[in-house]
Coordinates of C-alpha atoms in Angstrom, one line a residue:
M7 CA 57.6 45.1 24.7
F8 CA 56.2 42.3 24.1
V9 CA 52.9 41.8 22.3
S10 CA 51.3 38.5 21.5
K11 CA 49.7 38.1 18.1
P12 CA 46.0 37.6 18.2
I13 CA 44.6 34.3 17.4
A14 CA 41.6 34.9 15.0
Y15 CA 38.7 33.6 16.7
K16 CA 36.2 31.4 14.1
P17 CA 33.0 30.8 15.9
F18 CA 31.4 28.7 13.2
E19 CA 34.3 26.6 12.2
T20 CA 34.7 25.7 16.1
F21 CA 31.0 25.0 16.0
L22 CA 31.2 22.9 13.1
Q23 CA 34.3 21.1 13.8
S24 CA 32.7 19.9 17.5
W25 CA 29.2 19.4 15.7
I26 CA 31.4 16.7 13.3
I27 CA 33.1 15.3 16.1
I28 CA 29.9 14.6 18.3
S29 CA 28.2 13.3 15.5
L30 CA 30.6 10.8 14.5
L31 CA 30.9 9.6 18.2
A32 CA 27.0 9.2 18.2
I33 CA 27.0 7.0 15.1
P34 CA 27.9 3.6 16.8
L35 CA 25.5 4.7 19.8
A36 CA 22.6 4.9 17.3
C37 CA 23.5 1.6 15.5
S38 CA 24.0 -0.2 18.9
N39 CA 20.5 1.0 20.1
A40 CA 19.1 0.3 16.6
S41 CA 20.8 -3.4 17.1
E42 CA 19.8 -4.0 20.2
L43 CA 15.9 -2.6 19.5
Q44 CA 15.8 -5.5 16.8
A45 CA 17.5 -8.0 19.1
D46 CA 14.7 -7.8 21.7
L47 CA 12.0 -8.0 18.9
P48 CA 9.3 -11.0 18.7
D49 CA 9.1 -13.0 15.8
D50 CA 5.7 -12.1 14.7
P51 CA 5.5 -9.1 12.6
M52 CA 2.3 -8.2 13.5
A53 CA 3.5 -8.1 17.4
V54 CA 6.2 -5.5 16.2
Y55 CA 4.1 -3.6 14.1
E56 CA 1.7 -3.1 17.5
M57 CA 4.7 -2.2 19.5
G58 CA 5.3 0.8 16.7
I59 CA 1.8 1.7 17.2
E60 CA 2.6 2.0 21.3
K61 CA 5.5 3.9 20.2
K62 CA 3.9 6.6 18.1
K63 CA 1.1 6.7 20.6
S64 CA 4.1 7.9 23.4
G65 CA 5.7 10.3 21.1
D66 CA 8.4 8.3 19.8
A67 CA 8.1 9.0 16.3
A68 CA 11.6 7.8 15.2
A69 CA 11.2 4.6 17.1
A70 CA 7.7 3.9 15.6
K71 CA 9.0 4.5 12.3
Q72 CA 11.6 1.8 12.5
L73 CA 9.3 -0.9 14.1
F74 CA 7.1 -0.3 11.5
E75 CA 9.6 -0.8 8.7
H76 CA 10.9 -4.0 10.4
A77 CA 7.7 -5.3 10.6
V78 CA 7.1 -4.7 7.2
T79 CA 10.3 -6.3 6.2
M80 CA 9.4 -9.2 8.0
D81 CA 6.0 -9.5 6.3
P82 CA 5.9 -7.1 3.0
R83 CA 2.2 -8.4 3.0
I84 CA 1.2 -7.1 6.7
G85 CA -1.1 -4.7 5.0
E86 CA -3.6 -7.3 4.2
T87 CA -3.9 -8.4 7.8
L88 CA -4.5 -4.7 8.9
A89 CA -6.9 -4.1 6.0
A90 CA -8.9 -7.2 7.1
K91 CA -9.2 -5.9 10.7
G92 CA -10.5 -2.8 9.3
R93 CA -7.5 -0.5 10.0
F94 CA -7.1 1.0 6.4
T95 CA -5.0 4.0 7.4
E96 CA -2.6 1.5 9.0
A97 CA -2.6 -0.6 5.9
V98 CA -1.8 2.4 3.8
D99 CA 1.2 3.0 5.8
S100 CA 2.3 -0.3 5.5
Y101 CA 2.0 -0.6 1.7
R102 CA 3.5 2.3 1.1
I103 CA 6.6 1.5 3.1
A104 CA 6.5 -2.1 1.1
L105 CA 6.9 0.0 -2.2
T106 CA 10.1 1.4 -0.9
S107 CA 11.9 -1.6 -1.2
A108 CA 9.8 -2.8 -4.4
P109 CA 8.1 -0.2 -6.4
D110 CA 7.0 -2.0 -9.3
D111 CA 5.1 -4.8 -7.2
P112 CA 1.6 -5.1 -8.6
V113 CA 0.0 -6.5 -5.8
T114 CA 1.3 -4.1 -3.5
H115 CA 0.0 -1.2 -5.5
H116 CA -3.6 -2.8 -6.1
N117 CA -3.7 -3.3 -2.4
L118 CA -2.6 0.0 -1.7
G119 CA -5.4 1.1 -3.9
I120 CA -8.3 -0.8 -2.2
A121 CA -6.8 0.6 1.1
L122 CA -7.1 4.1 -0.2
M123 CA -10.6 3.8 -1.6
N124 CA -11.4 2.5 2.1
T125 CA -9.7 5.7 3.4
G126 CA -11.9 7.9 0.9
E127 CA -9.0 8.8 -1.5
Q128 CA -10.5 7.9 -4.8
E129 CA -7.7 9.6 -6.7
K130 CA -4.9 7.9 -4.9
A131 CA -6.7 4.6 -5.3
L132 CA -7.2 5.1 -9.0
K133 CA -3.3 5.9 -9.4
H134 CA -2.3 3.0 -7.6
V135 CA -4.9 0.2 -8.7
N136 CA -3.8 1.7 -12.6
R137 CA -0.5 1.3 -11.9
A138 CA -1.2 -2.4 -10.9
V139 CA -2.5 -2.9 -14.2
Q140 CA 0.1 -1.0 -16.0
I141 CA 2.8 -3.4 -14.5
D142 CA 0.9 -6.7 -15.0
P143 CA -1.7 -6.5 -17.7
E144 CA -3.1 -9.8 -17.0
Y145 CA -3.6 -9.1 -13.7
A146 CA -7.8 -9.9 -13.6
R147 CA -8.3 -8.8 -10.3
A148 CA -6.6 -5.5 -10.6
I149 CA -8.4 -5.2 -13.8
H150 CA -11.9 -5.8 -11.8
D151 CA -10.9 -3.3 -9.1
L152 CA -10.0 -0.6 -11.8
G153 CA -13.8 -1.1 -13.2
A154 CA -15.1 -1.2 -9.7
I155 CA -13.6 2.3 -8.7
Y156 CA -15.3 3.7 -11.9
L157 CA -18.7 1.8 -11.1
Y158 CA -18.4 3.5 -7.6
R159 CA -17.9 6.9 -9.1
G160 CA -21.1 6.5 -11.6
K161 CA -18.6 6.3 -14.4
N162 CA -20.6 3.1 -16.0
E163 CA -19.4 3.0 -19.5
E164 CA -15.8 3.4 -18.6
A165 CA -16.5 0.6 -15.6
L166 CA -17.8 -1.8 -18.2
K167 CA -14.9 -1.5 -20.5
W168 CA -12.5 -2.8 -17.8
F169 CA -15.1 -5.5 -16.2
K170 CA -15.0 -7.1 -20.0
L171 CA -11.5 -6.7 -20.4
A172 CA -11.2 -8.5 -16.7
L173 CA -13.3 -11.5 -18.1
K174 CA -11.2 -11.9 -21.0
K175 CA -8.4 -12.3 -18.9
D176 CA -9.9 -14.7 -16.5
P177 CA -13.6 -16.0 -17.7
D178 CA -14.3 -17.3 -14.2
Y179 CA -14.2 -14.5 -11.9
Y180 CA -17.4 -14.0 -10.8
D181 CA -17.3 -10.9 -9.4
S182 CA -16.9 -9.0 -13.1
Y183 CA -20.1 -10.9 -14.1
R184 CA -21.8 -9.4 -11.0
D185 CA -20.5 -6.0 -11.6
A186 CA -21.1 -5.8 -15.3
A187 CA -24.2 -6.5 -14.8
K188 CA -24.7 -3.4 -12.4
A189 CA -23.2 -1.4 -14.8
L190 CA -25.6 -2.3 -17.8
D191 CA -28.2 -2.1 -15.7
A192 CA -27.3 1.5 -14.8
L193 CA -27.2 2.3 -18.5
G194 CA -30.3 1.3 -19.2
R195 CA -29.2 -2.3 -20.7
T196 CA -31.3 -4.1 -18.7
D197 CA -31.6 -7.2 -21.4
E198 CA -27.9 -7.5 -21.3
A199 CA -27.3 -7.4 -17.7
A200 CA -29.9 -9.9 -17.1
D201 CA -27.8 -12.4 -19.6
V202 CA -24.5 -11.5 -18.0
R203 CA -25.7 -11.9 -14.6
S204 CA -27.0 -15.4 -15.5
R205 CA -23.8 -16.5 -16.7
G206 CA -22.3 -15.3 -13.6
R207 CA -24.7 -17.2 -11.7
G208 CA -23.8 -20.3 -13.5
I209 CA -19.8 -19.8 -13.0
A210 CA -20.6 -19.2 -9.4
S211 CA -22.8 -22.5 -9.2
M212 CA -20.1 -24.5 -11.0
Q213 CA -17.5 -23.3 -8.6
N214 CA -19.4 -23.9 -5.2
G215 CA -19.9 -27.7 -6.6
N216 CA -16.3 -28.1 -7.3
D217 CA -15.8 -26.6 -3.7
K218 CA -17.9 -29.4 -2.5
K219 CA -16.5 -32.4 -4.4

């Protein structure tokens, strides 16, 4: 009698092998689709970003993500354009994408912080503006905005400290005079506030005069 030897059936190994083969076959196709997508894109990064918005609305999250990343690669400052249009949530997303390739860029951290303030995320805003100052201790605008966040939160002494430091870095930055005067007023130091405000107006007047020349 002939008795055939049974073949051990290993369903998981069989499935795994099939999955690997299918995945390997899919890689060139995915790369091809990505290349084709990028080849058909406009040269305007904002137009590419808007295409991403349409893909997101249609439910194609993967294509939207790819388009957003490509737009930021084309223009790492596209978040500034979005913020200028009042689209702060989208600006936040674009700055975060930009930070993946340049995690220590102080300008991006600063801009992300300001965008976050405009979306109501104060703690996260404080973290990123503070990070900008840590990376670049001479960054007067970020130092000022760190003070502005504290002023907004009613922490006037802390705010004043940062405004004074900002003016040491850039004695011609009018916003720091203006906001330092606000902090001093809130602290009841009205005479000092009037003096700082007066000096700020003098700076602004000089700058306006230079602009007209």
